[in-house]
Amino acid sequence: MERNFGRALANSLLIAVVTVAITLFIGSMIAFALARIRFPGREIVFVLILATILIPFETIMVSVFLTVQRLGLFDTYPALFLPWVTDAFIIFLLRQHFRDIPDELQDAAIVDGCSLFRVYWNVMLPNIRPALVSAAFVKFVFSWDAFLWPLIVTRDPDLTVVQLAISRLFTDQNVLWELIFAGAFIGTVPLIVLFLLLQRYYVEGVVTSGFN
């Protein structure tokens, strides 16, 4: 059996990067709206979003799978990341940081002629960089470790991710421990490297996450 572990690593990296990028973009815009724009029902919307954290994925897995299948996305790259591009925890985390930014900064930008989108993009986002890094790291780890969802929405060996590639080393005939340990080690290296590179921002983002 061919074991294209390099392809699995590349797939996991691609899916994790795309998932993180889209999640941060969507999540930060929602968080900005919930934190900095006053509109009726804002707190209710936030509570409803937050309540989705309490719903286990297993309870909605079948409906998400059927949705992906009916959209014709089964066994494709989008099927691996689209269901995860919105994240209530990320929205919560970023909203707390947006709320900590003084109103005067936003008011000064608006007086200077900035549109609401430019306030969000040019003024607010740079001020929550540690929170964005923390959110990106959490989402990257979640995407990198994904196993169940890739297992049920992919059949093509070219779409295999790291965790699936390792699990397929367990066969009926034998267990290839040396390859399993090697694969687990290689699969851990990107997370360690990423954490070492971003640990200063990650710790800062968690410490100042607004939970006080």
Coordinates of N, CA and C in Angstrom, one line a residue:
M1 N 0.8 -1.2 0.0 CA 0.0 0.0 0.0 C 0.9 1.3 0.0
E2 N 0.6 2.2 -0.8 CA 1.4 3.4 -0.9 C 1.1 4.3 0.3
R3 N 2.1 4.8 0.9 CA 1.9 5.7 2.0 C 2.5 7.0 1.7
N4 N 1.6 7.9 1.1 CA 2.1 9.2 0.7 C 1.9 10.2 1.9
F5 N 2.8 10.1 2.9 CA 2.7 10.9 4.1 C 2.9 12.4 3.8
G6 N 3.8 12.6 2.8 CA 4.1 14.0 2.5 C 2.9 14.7 1.9
R7 N 2.1 14.0 1.1 CA 0.8 14.5 0.6 C -0.2 14.8 1.7
A8 N -0.2 13.9 2.7 CA -1.1 14.1 3.9 C -0.7 15.3 4.7
L9 N 0.6 15.5 4.8 CA 1.1 16.7 5.6 C 0.7 18.0 4.8
A10 N 0.9 18.0 3.5 CA 0.6 19.1 2.7 C -0.9 19.4 2.8
N11 N -1.7 18.4 2.7 CA -3.2 18.6 2.8 C -3.6 19.2 4.2
S12 N -3.0 18.7 5.2 CA -3.3 19.2 6.6 C -2.9 20.6 6.7
L13 N -1.7 20.9 6.2 CA -1.2 22.3 6.2 C -2.1 23.3 5.4
L14 N -2.5 22.8 4.2 CA -3.3 23.7 3.4 C -4.7 23.9 4.0
I15 N -5.3 22.9 4.5 CA -6.6 23.0 5.1 C -6.6 23.8 6.4
A16 N -5.5 23.6 7.2 CA -5.4 24.4 8.4 C -5.2 25.9 8.1
V17 N -4.4 26.2 7.1 CA -4.1 27.6 6.8 C -5.4 28.3 6.2
V18 N -6.1 27.6 5.3 CA -7.3 28.2 4.8 C -8.4 28.3 5.8
T19 N -8.5 27.3 6.7 CA -9.5 27.4 7.7 C -9.2 28.6 8.7
V20 N -8.0 28.7 9.1 CA -7.6 29.8 10.0 C -7.9 31.2 9.3
A21 N -7.4 31.3 8.1 CA -7.6 32.6 7.4 C -9.1 33.0 7.3
I22 N -9.9 32.1 6.8 CA -11.3 32.4 6.6 C -12.0 32.6 8.0
T23 N -11.7 31.8 9.0 CA -12.3 31.9 10.3 C -11.9 33.3 10.9
L24 N -10.7 33.7 10.8 CA -10.3 35.0 11.4 C -11.0 36.1 10.7
F25 N -11.1 36.1 9.4 CA -11.8 37.1 8.7 C -13.3 37.2 9.0
I26 N -14.0 36.1 9.0 CA -15.4 36.1 9.3 C -15.6 36.4 10.8
G27 N -14.8 35.7 11.6 CA -15.0 35.9 13.1 C -14.7 37.3 13.5
S28 N -13.7 37.9 13.0 CA -13.3 39.2 13.4 C -14.4 40.3 13.0
M29 N -14.9 40.1 11.8 CA -16.0 41.0 11.4 C -17.2 40.9 12.3
I30 N -17.6 39.7 12.6 CA -18.8 39.5 13.5 C -18.5 40.0 14.8
A31 N -17.3 39.7 15.3 CA -16.9 40.2 16.7 C -16.9 41.8 16.7
F32 N -16.4 42.4 15.6 CA -16.3 43.8 15.6 C -17.8 44.4 15.6
A33 N -18.6 43.8 14.8 CA -20.0 44.3 14.8 C -20.7 44.1 16.2
L34 N -20.4 43.0 16.8 CA -21.1 42.8 18.1 C -20.5 43.7 19.2
A35 N -19.2 44.1 19.0 CA -18.6 44.9 20.1 C -18.6 46.4 19.9
R36 N -18.6 46.8 18.6 CA -18.4 48.2 18.3 C -19.6 48.9 17.6
I37 N -20.6 48.1 17.1 CA -21.7 48.7 16.4 C -23.0 48.5 17.3
R38 N -23.7 49.6 17.5 CA -24.9 49.4 18.3 C -26.1 49.2 17.4
F39 N -26.8 48.1 17.7 CA -28.0 47.8 16.9 C -29.0 47.0 17.8
P40 N -30.2 47.1 17.5 CA -31.2 46.3 18.4 C -31.0 44.8 18.4
G41 N -31.0 44.3 19.6 CA -30.9 42.8 19.7 C -29.4 42.3 19.6
R42 N -28.5 43.3 19.8 CA -27.1 42.9 19.7 C -26.7 41.8 20.7
E43 N -27.1 42.1 21.9 CA -26.7 41.1 23.0 C -27.4 39.8 22.8
I44 N -28.6 39.8 22.3 CA -29.3 38.5 22.0 C -28.6 37.7 21.0
V45 N -28.2 38.4 19.9 CA -27.4 37.7 18.9 C -26.2 37.1 19.4
F46 N -25.5 37.9 20.3 CA -24.2 37.4 20.9 C -24.5 36.1 21.7
V47 N -25.5 36.2 22.5 CA -25.9 35.0 23.4 C -26.2 33.8 22.6
L48 N -26.9 34.0 21.5 CA -27.3 32.9 20.6 C -26.1 32.3 20.0
I49 N -25.1 33.2 19.5 CA -23.9 32.6 19.0 C -23.1 31.9 20.0
L50 N -23.0 32.4 21.2 CA -22.3 31.8 22.3 C -22.9 30.5 22.7
A51 N -24.2 30.4 22.6 CA -24.9 29.1 23.0 C -24.5 28.0 22.1
T52 N -24.1 28.2 20.8 CA -23.8 27.2 19.9 C -22.5 26.4 20.4
I53 N -21.7 27.0 21.3 CA -20.6 26.3 21.9 C -21.1 25.0 22.6
L54 N -22.3 25.1 23.2 CA -22.8 24.0 24.0 C -23.3 22.8 23.2
I55 N -23.4 23.0 21.9 CA -23.9 21.9 21.0 C -22.8 21.0 20.6
P56 N -22.8 19.8 21.0 CA -21.7 18.9 20.5 C -21.8 18.6 19.0
F57 N -20.7 18.5 18.4 CA -20.6 18.3 17.0 C -21.4 17.0 16.6
E58 N -21.3 16.0 17.4 CA -21.9 14.7 17.1 C -23.4 14.8 16.9
T59 N -24.0 15.8 17.5 CA -25.5 16.0 17.4 C -25.9 16.6 16.0
I60 N -25.0 17.3 15.4 CA -25.3 18.0 14.1 C -24.5 17.4 13.0
M61 N -23.7 16.4 13.3 CA -22.8 15.8 12.3 C -23.6 15.3 11.0
V62 N -24.7 14.6 11.3 CA -25.4 14.0 10.2 C -26.0 15.1 9.3
S63 N -26.6 16.1 9.9 CA -27.2 17.2 9.1 C -26.1 18.0 8.3
V64 N -24.9 18.2 8.9 CA -23.8 18.9 8.2 C -23.3 18.0 7.1
F65 N -23.2 16.7 7.3 CA -22.8 15.8 6.2 C -23.8 15.8 5.1
L66 N -25.1 15.8 5.4 CA -26.1 15.8 4.3 C -26.0 17.1 3.5
T67 N -25.8 18.2 4.2 CA -25.7 19.5 3.6 C -24.5 19.5 2.6
V68 N -23.4 19.1 3.1 CA -22.2 19.0 2.3 C -22.4 18.1 1.1
Q69 N -23.0 17.0 1.3 CA -23.3 16.1 0.2 C -24.2 16.7 -0.9
R70 N -25.3 17.3 -0.4 CA -26.2 17.9 -1.4 C -25.7 19.1 -2.1
L71 N -24.7 19.7 -1.5 CA -24.0 20.8 -2.2 C -23.0 20.3 -3.2
G72 N -22.8 19.0 -3.3 CA -21.9 18.4 -4.2 C -20.4 18.6 -3.8
L73 N -20.2 18.7 -2.5 CA -18.8 19.0 -2.0 C -18.2 17.7 -1.4
F74 N -18.9 16.6 -1.4 CA -18.3 15.4 -0.9 C -17.0 15.0 -1.6
D75 N -16.0 14.7 -0.8 CA -14.7 14.3 -1.3 C -14.0 15.4 -2.0
T76 N -14.1 16.6 -1.5 CA -13.4 17.8 -2.0 C -12.7 18.5 -0.9
Y77 N -11.8 19.4 -1.3 CA -11.2 20.2 -0.2 C -12.1 21.1 0.5
P78 N -13.1 21.8 -0.2 CA -14.0 22.7 0.6 C -14.8 21.9 1.7
A79 N -15.1 20.6 1.4 CA -15.8 19.9 2.4 C -15.0 19.7 3.7
L80 N -13.7 19.8 3.6 CA -12.9 19.6 4.8 C -12.8 20.9 5.7
F81 N -13.0 22.1 5.1 CA -12.9 23.3 5.9 C -14.1 24.1 6.0
L82 N -15.0 24.1 5.1 CA -16.2 25.0 5.1 C -17.0 24.9 6.4
P83 N -17.3 23.7 6.9 CA -18.1 23.6 8.1 C -17.5 24.3 9.3
W84 N -16.2 24.6 9.2 CA -15.5 25.1 10.4 C -15.1 26.6 10.3
V85 N -15.5 27.3 9.3 CA -15.1 28.6 9.1 C -15.8 29.7 10.0
T86 N -16.8 29.2 10.7 CA -17.3 30.1 11.8 C -17.1 29.4 13.1
D87 N -16.7 30.1 14.1 CA -16.4 29.5 15.4 C -16.8 30.5 16.5
A88 N -17.8 30.0 17.3 CA -18.3 30.9 18.4 C -17.3 31.3 19.4
F89 N -16.3 30.4 19.7 CA -15.3 30.8 20.7 C -14.4 31.9 20.1
I90 N -14.0 31.8 18.8 CA -13.2 32.8 18.2 C -13.9 34.1 18.3
I91 N -15.2 34.1 17.9 CA -16.0 35.4 18.0 C -16.0 36.0 19.4
F92 N -16.2 35.1 20.4 CA -16.2 35.5 21.8 C -14.9 36.1 22.1
L93 N -13.8 35.4 21.8 CA -12.5 35.9 22.2 C -12.2 37.3 21.6
L94 N -12.4 37.4 20.3 CA -12.1 38.7 19.6 C -13.0 39.8 20.1
R95 N -14.3 39.5 20.3 CA -15.2 40.5 20.8 C -14.7 41.1 22.1
Q96 N -14.2 40.3 23.0 CA -13.8 40.8 24.3 C -12.6 41.8 24.1
H97 N -11.8 41.5 23.1 CA -10.6 42.4 22.8 C -11.1 43.7 22.1
F98 N -12.1 43.6 21.2 CA -12.6 44.8 20.6 C -13.3 45.7 21.6
R99 N -13.9 45.1 22.6 CA -14.6 45.9 23.6 C -13.6 46.7 24.5
D100 N -12.4 46.2 24.6 CA -11.4 46.9 25.5 C -10.7 48.1 24.8
I101 N -11.0 48.3 23.5 CA -10.4 49.4 22.8 C -11.2 50.6 23.1
P102 N -10.5 51.7 23.5 CA -11.3 53.0 23.9 C -12.2 53.5 22.7
D103 N -13.4 54.0 23.1 CA -14.3 54.5 22.1 C -13.7 55.7 21.3
E104 N -12.8 56.4 22.0 CA -12.2 57.6 21.4 C -11.4 57.3 20.2
L105 N -10.8 56.2 20.2 CA -10.0 55.8 19.0 C -10.9 55.6 17.8
Q106 N -12.0 54.9 18.0 CA -13.0 54.7 16.9 C -13.6 56.1 16.5
D107 N -14.0 56.9 17.4 CA -14.6 58.2 17.1 C -13.6 59.1 16.3
A108 N -12.3 59.1 16.7 CA -11.3 59.9 16.0 C -11.1 59.4 14.6
A109 N -11.2 58.1 14.3 CA -11.0 57.6 13.0 C -12.2 58.0 12.1
I110 N -13.4 57.9 12.7 CA -14.6 58.3 12.0 C -14.6 59.8 11.6
V111 N -14.2 60.6 12.6 CA -14.0 62.1 12.4 C -13.1 62.3 11.2
D112 N -12.0 61.5 11.2 CA -11.0 61.7 10.1 C -11.5 61.2 8.7
G113 N -12.7 60.7 8.7 CA -13.3 60.3 7.4 C -13.2 58.8 7.1
C114 N -12.8 58.0 8.0 CA -12.8 56.5 7.8 C -14.2 55.9 7.7
S115 N -14.3 55.1 6.8 CA -15.6 54.3 6.7 C -15.5 53.2 7.8
L116 N -16.7 52.6 8.1 CA -16.7 51.6 9.1 C -15.8 50.4 8.9
F117 N -15.7 50.1 7.6 CA -14.8 49.0 7.2 C -13.4 49.3 7.5
R118 N -13.0 50.6 7.1 CA -11.6 51.0 7.4 C -11.3 51.1 8.9
V119 N -12.3 51.5 9.6 CA -12.1 51.5 11.1 C -11.8 50.1 11.6
Y120 N -12.6 49.1 11.1 CA -12.4 47.7 11.4 C -11.0 47.2 11.0
W121 N -10.7 47.5 9.7 CA -9.5 46.9 9.1 C -8.2 47.7 9.5
N122 N -8.2 49.0 9.5 CA -7.0 49.8 9.7 C -6.7 50.2 11.1
V123 N -7.8 50.2 11.9 CA -7.7 50.8 13.3 C -7.8 49.7 14.3
M124 N -8.9 48.9 14.2 CA -9.2 47.9 15.2 C -8.3 46.6 15.1
L125 N -8.2 46.1 13.9 CA -7.5 44.8 13.8 C -6.1 44.9 14.3
P126 N -5.3 46.0 13.9 CA -3.9 46.1 14.5 C -3.9 46.1 16.0
N127 N -4.9 46.6 16.6 CA -4.9 46.7 18.1 C -5.2 45.4 18.8
I128 N -5.7 44.4 18.1 CA -6.0 43.1 18.7 C -5.1 42.0 18.1
R129 N -3.9 42.4 17.7 CA -3.0 41.4 17.0 C -2.8 40.2 18.0
P130 N -2.4 40.4 19.3 CA -2.2 39.2 20.1 C -3.4 38.3 20.2
A131 N -4.6 38.9 20.2 CA -5.8 38.0 20.2 C -6.0 37.3 18.9
L132 N -5.7 37.9 17.8 CA -5.8 37.2 16.5 C -4.8 36.1 16.4
V133 N -3.6 36.3 17.0 CA -2.6 35.2 17.0 C -3.1 34.0 17.8
S134 N -3.6 34.4 19.0 CA -4.1 33.3 19.9 C -5.3 32.5 19.2
A135 N -6.2 33.3 18.6 CA -7.3 32.6 17.9 C -6.8 31.8 16.7
A136 N -5.8 32.3 16.0 CA -5.3 31.5 14.9 C -4.6 30.3 15.3
F137 N -3.9 30.3 16.4 CA -3.2 29.1 16.9 C -4.2 28.1 17.4
V138 N -5.2 28.5 18.1 CA -6.2 27.6 18.6 C -6.9 26.9 17.4
K139 N -7.3 27.7 16.4 CA -8.0 27.1 15.2 C -7.0 26.2 14.4
F140 N -5.8 26.6 14.3 CA -4.8 25.8 13.6 C -4.7 24.4 14.2
V141 N -4.6 24.4 15.6 CA -4.5 23.1 16.3 C -5.7 22.2 16.1
F142 N -6.9 22.9 16.2 CA -8.1 22.2 16.0 C -8.2 21.6 14.6
S143 N -7.8 22.3 13.6 CA -7.9 21.9 12.2 C -6.9 20.8 11.9
W144 N -5.7 21.0 12.5 CA -4.6 20.0 12.2 C -4.9 18.7 12.9
D145 N -5.6 18.7 14.0 CA -5.9 17.4 14.7 C -7.2 16.8 14.2
A146 N -7.9 17.3 13.3 CA -9.2 16.8 12.8 C -9.0 15.4 12.3
F147 N -9.9 14.5 12.8 CA -9.9 13.1 12.3 C -11.3 12.7 11.9
L148 N -12.3 12.8 12.8 CA -13.6 12.3 12.5 C -14.2 12.8 11.2
W149 N -14.2 14.2 11.1 CA -14.8 14.8 9.9 C -14.1 14.5 8.6
P150 N -12.8 14.6 8.5 CA -12.1 14.1 7.3 C -12.4 12.6 7.0
L151 N -12.6 11.8 8.0 CA -12.8 10.4 7.8 C -14.2 10.2 7.1
I152 N -15.2 11.0 7.4 CA -16.5 10.7 6.8 C -16.8 11.5 5.6
V153 N -16.0 12.5 5.2 CA -16.3 13.3 4.0 C -15.3 13.1 2.9
T154 N -14.4 12.2 3.1 CA -13.4 12.0 2.0 C -13.2 10.5 1.8
R155 N -13.0 10.2 0.5 CA -12.6 8.8 0.1 C -11.4 8.8 -0.7
D156 N -11.1 9.9 -1.4 CA -10.0 10.0 -2.3 C -8.7 10.0 -1.4
P157 N -7.7 9.1 -1.7 CA -6.5 9.0 -1.0 C -5.7 10.3 -1.1
D158 N -5.9 11.1 -2.2 CA -5.1 12.3 -2.4 C -5.6 13.4 -1.4
L159 N -6.8 13.2 -0.7 CA -7.3 14.2 0.2 C -7.0 13.8 1.7
T160 N -6.2 12.7 1.8 CA -5.9 12.3 3.2 C -5.2 13.3 4.0
V161 N -5.5 13.4 5.3 CA -4.8 14.4 6.2 C -4.0 13.5 7.1
V162 N -3.2 14.2 7.9 CA -2.2 13.5 8.7 C -2.7 12.5 9.7
Q163 N -3.8 12.9 10.4 CA -4.4 11.9 11.4 C -4.9 10.7 10.7
L164 N -5.5 10.8 9.5 CA -6.0 9.7 8.8 C -4.9 8.8 8.3
A165 N -3.8 9.5 7.8 CA -2.6 8.7 7.3 C -2.0 7.9 8.4
I166 N -2.0 8.4 9.6 CA -1.4 7.7 10.8 C -2.3 6.5 11.1
S167 N -3.6 6.8 11.1 CA -4.6 5.7 11.5 C -4.6 4.5 10.6
R168 N -4.3 4.8 9.3 CA -4.3 3.7 8.3 C -3.0 2.8 8.4
L169 N -2.1 3.2 9.3 CA -1.0 2.3 9.6 C -1.4 1.1 10.5
F170 N -2.6 1.2 11.1 CA -3.1 0.1 11.8 C -3.9 -0.8 10.8
T171 N -3.4 -2.0 10.6 CA -4.0 -2.9 9.6 C -4.4 -4.2 10.3
D172 N -5.2 -5.0 9.5 CA -5.6 -6.3 10.1 C -4.5 -7.2 10.2
Q173 N -3.5 -7.0 9.4 CA -2.4 -8.0 9.4 C -1.3 -7.6 10.5
N174 N -1.0 -6.4 10.6 CA 0.0 -5.9 11.6 C -0.2 -4.5 11.9
V175 N 0.6 -4.0 12.9 CA 0.6 -2.6 13.3 C 2.0 -2.1 13.1
L176 N 2.2 -1.1 12.2 CA 3.5 -0.6 11.9 C 3.9 0.4 12.9
W177 N 4.4 0.0 14.0 CA 4.6 0.9 15.1 C 5.7 1.9 14.8
E178 N 6.7 1.5 14.1 CA 7.8 2.4 13.8 C 7.3 3.5 12.9
L179 N 6.4 3.2 11.9 CA 5.9 4.3 11.1 C 4.9 5.1 11.8
I180 N 4.1 4.5 12.8 CA 3.2 5.3 13.6 C 3.9 6.3 14.4
F181 N 4.9 5.8 15.1 CA 5.7 6.8 16.0 C 6.3 7.9 15.1
A182 N 6.9 7.5 14.0 CA 7.5 8.5 13.2 C 6.5 9.5 12.6
G183 N 5.4 9.0 12.2 CA 4.3 9.9 11.7 C 3.8 10.8 12.8
A184 N 3.6 10.2 14.0 CA 3.1 11.1 15.1 C 4.1 12.2 15.4
F185 N 5.4 11.8 15.4 CA 6.4 12.8 15.7 C 6.5 13.9 14.6
I186 N 6.4 13.5 13.3 CA 6.5 14.5 12.2 C 5.2 15.3 12.3
G187 N 4.1 14.7 12.6 CA 2.8 15.5 12.7 C 2.8 16.5 13.8
T188 N 3.6 16.3 14.8 CA 3.6 17.2 15.9 C 4.6 18.4 15.7
V189 N 5.6 18.2 14.9 CA 6.6 19.2 14.7 C 6.0 20.6 14.2
P190 N 5.1 20.6 13.3 CA 4.6 21.9 12.8 C 3.9 22.7 14.0
L191 N 3.2 21.9 14.9 CA 2.5 22.6 16.0 C 3.6 23.2 17.0
I192 N 4.6 22.4 17.2 CA 5.7 22.9 18.2 C 6.4 24.1 17.6
V193 N 6.7 24.1 16.3 CA 7.4 25.2 15.7 C 6.5 26.4 15.7
L194 N 5.2 26.2 15.3 CA 4.3 27.4 15.3 C 4.1 28.0 16.7
F195 N 4.0 27.1 17.7 CA 3.9 27.7 19.1 C 5.1 28.4 19.5
L196 N 6.3 27.9 19.2 CA 7.6 28.6 19.6 C 7.7 29.9 18.9
L197 N 7.2 30.0 17.6 CA 7.3 31.3 16.9 C 6.3 32.3 17.4
L198 N 5.2 31.8 17.9 CA 4.1 32.7 18.2 C 3.8 32.8 19.7
Q199 N 4.6 32.1 20.6 CA 4.2 32.0 22.0 C 4.1 33.4 22.7
R200 N 4.9 34.3 22.3 CA 4.8 35.7 23.0 C 3.4 36.3 22.7
Y201 N 3.0 36.3 21.4 CA 1.7 36.8 21.1 C 0.6 35.9 21.7
Y202 N 0.8 34.6 21.7 CA -0.3 33.7 22.2 C -0.5 33.9 23.6
V203 N 0.6 34.0 24.4 CA 0.4 34.2 25.9 C -0.2 35.6 26.1
E204 N 0.3 36.6 25.4 CA -0.3 37.9 25.6 C -1.8 38.0 25.3
G205 N -2.1 37.3 24.2 CA -3.5 37.3 23.8 C -4.4 36.6 24.8
V206 N -3.9 35.5 25.4 CA -4.7 34.8 26.4 C -4.8 35.6 27.7
V207 N -3.7 36.2 28.1 CA -3.7 36.9 29.4 C -4.6 38.1 29.3
T208 N -4.6 38.8 28.2 CA -5.4 40.0 28.0 C -6.7 39.7 27.2
S209 N -7.2 38.6 27.4 CA -8.4 38.2 26.7 C -9.7 38.8 27.1
G210 N -9.6 39.6 28.2 CA -10.9 40.3 28.6 C -11.7 39.5 29.5
F211 N -11.1 38.3 30.0 CA -11.9 37.5 30.9 C -12.0 38.1 32.3
N212 N -11.1 39.2 32.5 CA -11.1 39.8 33.9 C -12.4 40.5 34.0

